Coordinates of N, CA and C in Angstrom, one line a residue:
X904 N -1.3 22.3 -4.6 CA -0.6 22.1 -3.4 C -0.3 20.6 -3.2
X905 N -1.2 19.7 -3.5 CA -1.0 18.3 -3.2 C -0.1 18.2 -4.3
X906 N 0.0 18.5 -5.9 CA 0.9 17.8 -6.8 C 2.8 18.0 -6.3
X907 N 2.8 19.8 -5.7 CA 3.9 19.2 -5.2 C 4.6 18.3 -3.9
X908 N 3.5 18.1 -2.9 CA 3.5 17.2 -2.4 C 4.1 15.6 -2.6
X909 N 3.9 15.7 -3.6 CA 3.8 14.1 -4.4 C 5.4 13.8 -4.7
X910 N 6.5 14.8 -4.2 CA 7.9 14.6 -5.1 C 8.5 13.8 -4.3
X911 N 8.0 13.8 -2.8 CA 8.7 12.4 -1.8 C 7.8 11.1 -2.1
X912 N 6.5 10.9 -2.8 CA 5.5 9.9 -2.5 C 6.5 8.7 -3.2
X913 N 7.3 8.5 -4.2 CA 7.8 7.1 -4.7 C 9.6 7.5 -3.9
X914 N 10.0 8.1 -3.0 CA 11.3 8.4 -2.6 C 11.6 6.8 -2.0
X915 N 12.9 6.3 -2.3 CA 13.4 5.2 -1.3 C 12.2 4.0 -1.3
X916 N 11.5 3.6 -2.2 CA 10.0 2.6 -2.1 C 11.2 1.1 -2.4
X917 N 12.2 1.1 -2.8 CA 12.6 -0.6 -2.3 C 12.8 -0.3 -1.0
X918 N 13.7 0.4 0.0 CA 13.7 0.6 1.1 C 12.2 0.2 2.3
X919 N 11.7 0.9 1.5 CA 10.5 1.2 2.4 C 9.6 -0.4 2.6
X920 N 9.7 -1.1 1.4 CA 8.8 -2.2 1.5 C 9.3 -3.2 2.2
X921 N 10.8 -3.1 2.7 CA 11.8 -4.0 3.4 C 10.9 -3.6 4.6
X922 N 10.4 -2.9 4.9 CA 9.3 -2.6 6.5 C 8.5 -3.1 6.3
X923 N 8.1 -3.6 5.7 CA 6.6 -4.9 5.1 C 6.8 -6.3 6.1
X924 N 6.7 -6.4 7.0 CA 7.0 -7.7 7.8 C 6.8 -7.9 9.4
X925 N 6.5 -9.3 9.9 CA 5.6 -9.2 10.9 C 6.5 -8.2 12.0
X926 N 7.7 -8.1 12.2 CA 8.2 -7.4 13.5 C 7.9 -6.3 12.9
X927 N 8.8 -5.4 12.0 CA 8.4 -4.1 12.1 C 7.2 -3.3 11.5
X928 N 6.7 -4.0 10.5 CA 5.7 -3.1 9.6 C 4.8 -2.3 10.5
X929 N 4.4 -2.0 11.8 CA 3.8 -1.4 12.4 C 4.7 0.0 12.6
X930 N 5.8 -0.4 13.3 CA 6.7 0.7 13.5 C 7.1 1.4 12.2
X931 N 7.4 0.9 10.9 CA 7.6 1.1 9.7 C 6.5 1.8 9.2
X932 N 5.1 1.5 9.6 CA 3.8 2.2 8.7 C 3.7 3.8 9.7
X933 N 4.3 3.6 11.4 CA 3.8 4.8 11.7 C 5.1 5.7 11.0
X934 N 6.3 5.4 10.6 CA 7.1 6.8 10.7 C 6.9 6.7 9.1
X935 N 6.3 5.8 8.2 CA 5.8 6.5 6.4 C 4.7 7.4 6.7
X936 N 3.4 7.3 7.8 CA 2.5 8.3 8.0 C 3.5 9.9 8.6
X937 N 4.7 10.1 9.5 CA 5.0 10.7 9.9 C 6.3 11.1 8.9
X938 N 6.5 10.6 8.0 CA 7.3 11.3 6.9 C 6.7 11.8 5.7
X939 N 5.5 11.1 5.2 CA 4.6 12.3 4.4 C 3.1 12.6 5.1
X940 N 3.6 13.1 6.2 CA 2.4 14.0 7.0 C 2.0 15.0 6.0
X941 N 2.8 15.9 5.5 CA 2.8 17.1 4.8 C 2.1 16.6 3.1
X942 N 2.0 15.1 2.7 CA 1.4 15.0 1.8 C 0.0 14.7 2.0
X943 N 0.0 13.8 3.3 CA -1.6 13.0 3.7 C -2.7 14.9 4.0
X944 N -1.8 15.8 4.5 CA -2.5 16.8 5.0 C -3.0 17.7 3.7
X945 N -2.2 17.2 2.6 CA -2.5 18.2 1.3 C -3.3 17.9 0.7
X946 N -3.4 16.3 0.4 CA -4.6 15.6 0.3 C -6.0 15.4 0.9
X947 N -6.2 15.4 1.9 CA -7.4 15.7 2.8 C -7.6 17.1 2.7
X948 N -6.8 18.2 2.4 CA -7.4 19.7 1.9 C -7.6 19.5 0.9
X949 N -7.2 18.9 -0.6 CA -7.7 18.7 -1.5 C -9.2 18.2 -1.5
X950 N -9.4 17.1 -0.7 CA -10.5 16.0 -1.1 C -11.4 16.9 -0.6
X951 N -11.0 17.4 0.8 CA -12.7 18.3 1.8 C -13.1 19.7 1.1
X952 N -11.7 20.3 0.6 CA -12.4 21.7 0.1 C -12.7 21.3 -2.0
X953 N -12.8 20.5 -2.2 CA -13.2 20.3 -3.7 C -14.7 20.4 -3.7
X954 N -15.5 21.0 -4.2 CA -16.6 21.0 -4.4 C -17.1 19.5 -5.5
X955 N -16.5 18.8 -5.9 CA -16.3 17.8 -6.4 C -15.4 16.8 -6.2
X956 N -15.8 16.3 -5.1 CA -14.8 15.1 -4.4 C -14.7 14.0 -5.7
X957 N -15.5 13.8 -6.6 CA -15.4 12.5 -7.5 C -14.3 13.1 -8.1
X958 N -14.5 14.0 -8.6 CA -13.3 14.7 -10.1 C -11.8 15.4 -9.2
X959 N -12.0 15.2 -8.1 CA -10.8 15.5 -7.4 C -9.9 14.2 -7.0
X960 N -10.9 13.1 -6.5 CA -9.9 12.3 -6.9 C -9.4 11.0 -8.2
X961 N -9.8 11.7 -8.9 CA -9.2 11.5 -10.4 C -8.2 12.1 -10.7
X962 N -8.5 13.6 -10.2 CA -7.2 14.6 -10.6 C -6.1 13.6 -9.3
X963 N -6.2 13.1 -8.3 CA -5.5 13.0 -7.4 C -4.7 11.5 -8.1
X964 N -5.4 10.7 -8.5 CA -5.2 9.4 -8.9 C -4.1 9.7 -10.4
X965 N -4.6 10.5 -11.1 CA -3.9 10.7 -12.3 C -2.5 11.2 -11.9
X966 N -2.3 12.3 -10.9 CA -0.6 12.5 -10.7 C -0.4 11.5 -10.0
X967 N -0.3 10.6 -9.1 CA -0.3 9.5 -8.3 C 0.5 8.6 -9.7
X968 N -0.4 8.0 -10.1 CA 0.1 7.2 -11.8 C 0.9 7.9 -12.5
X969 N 1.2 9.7 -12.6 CA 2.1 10.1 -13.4 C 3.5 10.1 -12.5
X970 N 2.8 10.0 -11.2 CA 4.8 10.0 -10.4 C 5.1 8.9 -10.6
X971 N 4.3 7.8 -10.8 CA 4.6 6.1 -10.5 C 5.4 6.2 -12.0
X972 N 4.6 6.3 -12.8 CA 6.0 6.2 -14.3 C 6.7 7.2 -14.2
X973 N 6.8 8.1 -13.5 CA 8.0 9.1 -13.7 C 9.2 8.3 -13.5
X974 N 9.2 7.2 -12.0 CA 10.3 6.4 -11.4 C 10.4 5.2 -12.1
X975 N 9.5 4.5 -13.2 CA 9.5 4.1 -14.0 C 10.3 4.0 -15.1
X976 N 10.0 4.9 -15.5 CA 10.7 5.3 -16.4 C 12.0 6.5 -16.4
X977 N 12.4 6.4 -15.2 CA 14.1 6.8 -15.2 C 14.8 6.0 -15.1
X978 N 14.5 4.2 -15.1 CA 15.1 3.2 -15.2 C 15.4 3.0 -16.5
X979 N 16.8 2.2 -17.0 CA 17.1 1.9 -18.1 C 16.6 -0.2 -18.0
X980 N 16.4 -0.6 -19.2 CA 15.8 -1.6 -19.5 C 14.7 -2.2 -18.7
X981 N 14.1 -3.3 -19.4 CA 13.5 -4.0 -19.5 C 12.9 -4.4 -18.0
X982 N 14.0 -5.5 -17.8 CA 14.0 -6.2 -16.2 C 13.9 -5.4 -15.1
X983 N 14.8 -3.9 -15.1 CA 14.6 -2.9 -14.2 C 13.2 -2.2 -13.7
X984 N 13.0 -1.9 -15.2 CA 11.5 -1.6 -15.4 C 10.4 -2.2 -14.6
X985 N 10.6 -3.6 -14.8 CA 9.4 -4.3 -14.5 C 9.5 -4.8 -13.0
X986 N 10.4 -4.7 -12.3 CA 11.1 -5.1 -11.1 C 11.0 -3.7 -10.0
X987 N 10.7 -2.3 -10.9 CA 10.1 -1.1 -9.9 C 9.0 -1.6 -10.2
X988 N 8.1 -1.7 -11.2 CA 6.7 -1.9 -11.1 C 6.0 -2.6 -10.2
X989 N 6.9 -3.5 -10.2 CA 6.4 -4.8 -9.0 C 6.4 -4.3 -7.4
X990 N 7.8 -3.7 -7.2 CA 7.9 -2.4 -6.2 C 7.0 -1.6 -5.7
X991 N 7.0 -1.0 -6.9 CA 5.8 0.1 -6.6 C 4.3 -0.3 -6.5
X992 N 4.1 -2.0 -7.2 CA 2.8 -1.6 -6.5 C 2.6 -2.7 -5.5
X993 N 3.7 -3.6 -4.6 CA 3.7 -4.1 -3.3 C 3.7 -2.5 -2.8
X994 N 4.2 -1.6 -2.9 CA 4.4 0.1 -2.1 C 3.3 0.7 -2.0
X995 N 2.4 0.4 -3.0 CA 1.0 1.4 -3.0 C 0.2 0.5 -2.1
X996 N 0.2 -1.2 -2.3 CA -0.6 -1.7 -1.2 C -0.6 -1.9 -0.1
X997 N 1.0 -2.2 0.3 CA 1.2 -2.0 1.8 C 1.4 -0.6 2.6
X998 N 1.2 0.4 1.7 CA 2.1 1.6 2.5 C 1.1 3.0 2.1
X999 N 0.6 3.4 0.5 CA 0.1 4.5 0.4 C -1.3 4.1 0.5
X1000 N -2.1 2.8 0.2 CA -3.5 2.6 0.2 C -4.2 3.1 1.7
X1001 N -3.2 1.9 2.6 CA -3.5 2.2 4.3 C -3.2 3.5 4.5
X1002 N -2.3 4.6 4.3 CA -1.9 5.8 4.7 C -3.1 6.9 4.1
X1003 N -3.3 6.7 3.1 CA -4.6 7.4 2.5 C -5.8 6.4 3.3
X1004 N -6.7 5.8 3.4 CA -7.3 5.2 4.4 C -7.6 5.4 6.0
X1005 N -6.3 5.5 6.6 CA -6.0 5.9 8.1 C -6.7 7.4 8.3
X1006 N -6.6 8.2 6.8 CA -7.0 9.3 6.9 C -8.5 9.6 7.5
X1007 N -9.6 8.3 6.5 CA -10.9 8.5 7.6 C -11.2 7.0 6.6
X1008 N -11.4 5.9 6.9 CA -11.0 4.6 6.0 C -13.0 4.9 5.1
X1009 N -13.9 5.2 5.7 CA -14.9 5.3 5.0 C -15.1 6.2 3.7
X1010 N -14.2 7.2 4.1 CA -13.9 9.0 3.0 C -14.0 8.6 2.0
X1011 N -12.7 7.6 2.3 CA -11.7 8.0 0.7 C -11.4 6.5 0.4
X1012 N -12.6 5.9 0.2 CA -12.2 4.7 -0.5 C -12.9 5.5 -2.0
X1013 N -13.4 5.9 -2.4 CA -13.5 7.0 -3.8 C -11.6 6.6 -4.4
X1014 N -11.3 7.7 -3.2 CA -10.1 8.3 -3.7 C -9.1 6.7 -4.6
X1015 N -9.4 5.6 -3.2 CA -8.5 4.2 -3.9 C -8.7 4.0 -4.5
X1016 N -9.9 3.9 -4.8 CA -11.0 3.2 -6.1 C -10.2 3.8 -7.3
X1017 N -10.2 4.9 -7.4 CA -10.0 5.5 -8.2 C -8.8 5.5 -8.9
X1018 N -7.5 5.3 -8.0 CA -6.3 5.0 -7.8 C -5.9 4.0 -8.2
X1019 N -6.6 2.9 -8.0 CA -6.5 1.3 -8.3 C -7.1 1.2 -9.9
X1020 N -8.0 1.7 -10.3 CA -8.5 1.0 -11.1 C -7.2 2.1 -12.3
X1021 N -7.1 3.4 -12.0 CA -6.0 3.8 -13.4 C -4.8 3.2 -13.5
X1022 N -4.1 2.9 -12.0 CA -2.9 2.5 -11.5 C -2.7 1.0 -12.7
X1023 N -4.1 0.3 -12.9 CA -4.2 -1.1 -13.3 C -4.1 -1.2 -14.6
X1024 N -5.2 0.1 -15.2 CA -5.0 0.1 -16.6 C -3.9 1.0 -17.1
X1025 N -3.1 1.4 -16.3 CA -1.7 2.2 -17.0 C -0.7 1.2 -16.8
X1026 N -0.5 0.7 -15.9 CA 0.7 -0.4 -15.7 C 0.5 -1.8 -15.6
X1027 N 0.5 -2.5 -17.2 CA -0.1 -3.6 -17.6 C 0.4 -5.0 -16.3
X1028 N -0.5 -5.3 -16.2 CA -0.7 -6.7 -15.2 C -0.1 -6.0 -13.8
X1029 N -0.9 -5.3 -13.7 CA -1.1 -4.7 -12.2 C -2.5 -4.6 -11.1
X1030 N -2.7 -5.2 -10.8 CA -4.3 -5.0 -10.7 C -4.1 -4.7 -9.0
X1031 N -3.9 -4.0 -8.4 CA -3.8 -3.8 -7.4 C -4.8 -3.2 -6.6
X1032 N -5.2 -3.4 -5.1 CA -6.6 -2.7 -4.4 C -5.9 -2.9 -3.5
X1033 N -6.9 -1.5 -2.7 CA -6.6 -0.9 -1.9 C -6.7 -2.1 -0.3
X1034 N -6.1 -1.7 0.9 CA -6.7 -2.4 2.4 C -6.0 -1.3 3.1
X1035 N -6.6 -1.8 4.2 CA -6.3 -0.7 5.3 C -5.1 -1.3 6.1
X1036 N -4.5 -0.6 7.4 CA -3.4 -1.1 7.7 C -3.8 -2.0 8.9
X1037 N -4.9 -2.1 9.2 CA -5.1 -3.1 10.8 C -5.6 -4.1 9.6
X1038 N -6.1 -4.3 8.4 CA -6.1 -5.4 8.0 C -4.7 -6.1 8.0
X1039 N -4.3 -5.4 7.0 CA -2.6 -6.1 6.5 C -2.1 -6.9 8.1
X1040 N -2.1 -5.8 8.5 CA -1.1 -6.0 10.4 C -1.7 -7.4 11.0
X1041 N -2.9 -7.0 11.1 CA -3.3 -8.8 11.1 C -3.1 -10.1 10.4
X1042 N -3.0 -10.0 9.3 CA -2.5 -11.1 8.5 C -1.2 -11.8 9.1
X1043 N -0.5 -10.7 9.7 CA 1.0 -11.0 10.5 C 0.5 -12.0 11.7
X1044 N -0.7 -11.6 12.5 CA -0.6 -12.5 13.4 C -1.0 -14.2 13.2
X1045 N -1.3 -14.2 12.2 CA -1.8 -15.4 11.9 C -0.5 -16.5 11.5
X1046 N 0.1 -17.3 12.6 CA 1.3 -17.8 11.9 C 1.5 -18.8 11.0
X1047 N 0.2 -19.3 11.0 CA 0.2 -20.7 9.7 C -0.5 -20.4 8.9
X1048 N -0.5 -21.1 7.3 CA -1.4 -21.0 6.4 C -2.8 -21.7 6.9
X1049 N -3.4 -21.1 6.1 CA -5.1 -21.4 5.7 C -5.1 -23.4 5.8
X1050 N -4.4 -23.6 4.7 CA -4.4 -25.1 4.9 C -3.7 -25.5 6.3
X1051 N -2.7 -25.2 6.7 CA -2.6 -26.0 8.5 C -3.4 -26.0 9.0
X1052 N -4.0 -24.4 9.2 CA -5.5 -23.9 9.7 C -6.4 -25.1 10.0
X1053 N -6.7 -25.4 8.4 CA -8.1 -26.1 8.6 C -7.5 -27.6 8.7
X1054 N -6.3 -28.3 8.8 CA -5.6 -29.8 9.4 C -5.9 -29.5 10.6
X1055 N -5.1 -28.0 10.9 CA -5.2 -28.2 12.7 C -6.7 -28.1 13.0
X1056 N -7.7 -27.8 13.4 CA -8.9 -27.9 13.3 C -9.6 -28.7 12.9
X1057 N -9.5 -29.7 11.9 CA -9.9 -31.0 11.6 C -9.5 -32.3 12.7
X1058 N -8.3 -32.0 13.7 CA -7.8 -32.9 14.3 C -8.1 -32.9 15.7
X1059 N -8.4 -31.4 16.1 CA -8.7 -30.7 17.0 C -7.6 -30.2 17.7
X1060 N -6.5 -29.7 16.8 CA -5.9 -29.7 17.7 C -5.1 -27.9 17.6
X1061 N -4.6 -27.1 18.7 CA -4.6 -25.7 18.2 C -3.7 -25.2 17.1
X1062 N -3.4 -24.1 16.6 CA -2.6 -23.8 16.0 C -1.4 -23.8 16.5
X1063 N -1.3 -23.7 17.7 CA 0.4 -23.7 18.4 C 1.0 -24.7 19.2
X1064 N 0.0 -25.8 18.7 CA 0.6 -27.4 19.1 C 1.9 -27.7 18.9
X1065 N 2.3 -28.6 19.8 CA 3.9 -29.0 19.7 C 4.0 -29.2 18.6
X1066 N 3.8 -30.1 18.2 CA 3.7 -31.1 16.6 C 4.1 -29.8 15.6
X1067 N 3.0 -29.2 15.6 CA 3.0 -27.5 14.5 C 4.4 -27.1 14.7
X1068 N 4.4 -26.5 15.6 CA 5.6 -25.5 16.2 C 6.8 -26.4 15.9
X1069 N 6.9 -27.7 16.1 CA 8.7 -28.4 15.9 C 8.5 -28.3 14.2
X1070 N 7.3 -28.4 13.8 CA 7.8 -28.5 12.1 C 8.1 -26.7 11.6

């Protein structure tokens, strides 16, 4: 049931990662959870009725990786190639890690684990891991880098000082 599930999982993913950003990625992550409802729900019947949750999500991780080169490789050359790869896996970290997670974030980090580490060794210089979506979403609130961070703080002064803010 989940594998055919899986035929919308790489649908429109340049599209989708364009929702990757501080205004909308919130509104953009709820309607990816509500356009594959019907895959997150095949999956969670997969993981709870397996009598072997470890070897289920192997089986889960292995079609996951075989849809990712399916779209892979319906590209012609090189540059194309490597330019979905890159795609697909900004798409698995911003969009299917958190959506598989949301599910119950303690469950199915098995399932990421599992996801990440084939995802890494099938699609050379990929190393990608899993986060949740209130992590990501927060990273948005934070408007300066680490290094302003620790100037502004060193001087005492806030992150949303005039000075900051005109530069």
């Amino acid at each position: 049931e989940f594998k055919e599930c899986t035929n919308i999982l790489f649908d429109n993913v340049e599209k989708v990662i364009k929702g990757f950003n501080r205004d909308g990625y919130a509104d953009n992550f709820d309607q990816y959870l509500v356009k594959h409802a019907e895959l997150l729900k095949a999956l969670r019947k997969c993981m709870e009725e397996s009598p072997e949750p470890g070897q289920a999500a192997e089986e889960i991780a292995d079609i996951i990786v075989a849809r990712g080169e399916a779209v892979q490789d319906s590209l012609n050359g090189k540059r194309a190639k490597e330019n979905m790869r890159l795609t697909m896996n900004m798409y698995m970290v911003t969009f299917v890690f958190p959506a598989i997670l949301s599910l119950d974030n303690g469950k199915y980090t098995d399932l990421t684990d599992a996801i990440s580490r084939k995802w890494s060794g099938h699609f050379k210089n990929s190393p990608i891991q899993a986060t949740d979506f209130d992590s990501l979403n927060k990273g948005f609130r934070r408007k300066l880098c680490y290094i302003t961070t620790a100037v502004c703080e060193s001087v005492g002064r806030p992150e949303n000082c005039y000075e900051l803010n005109l530069i």
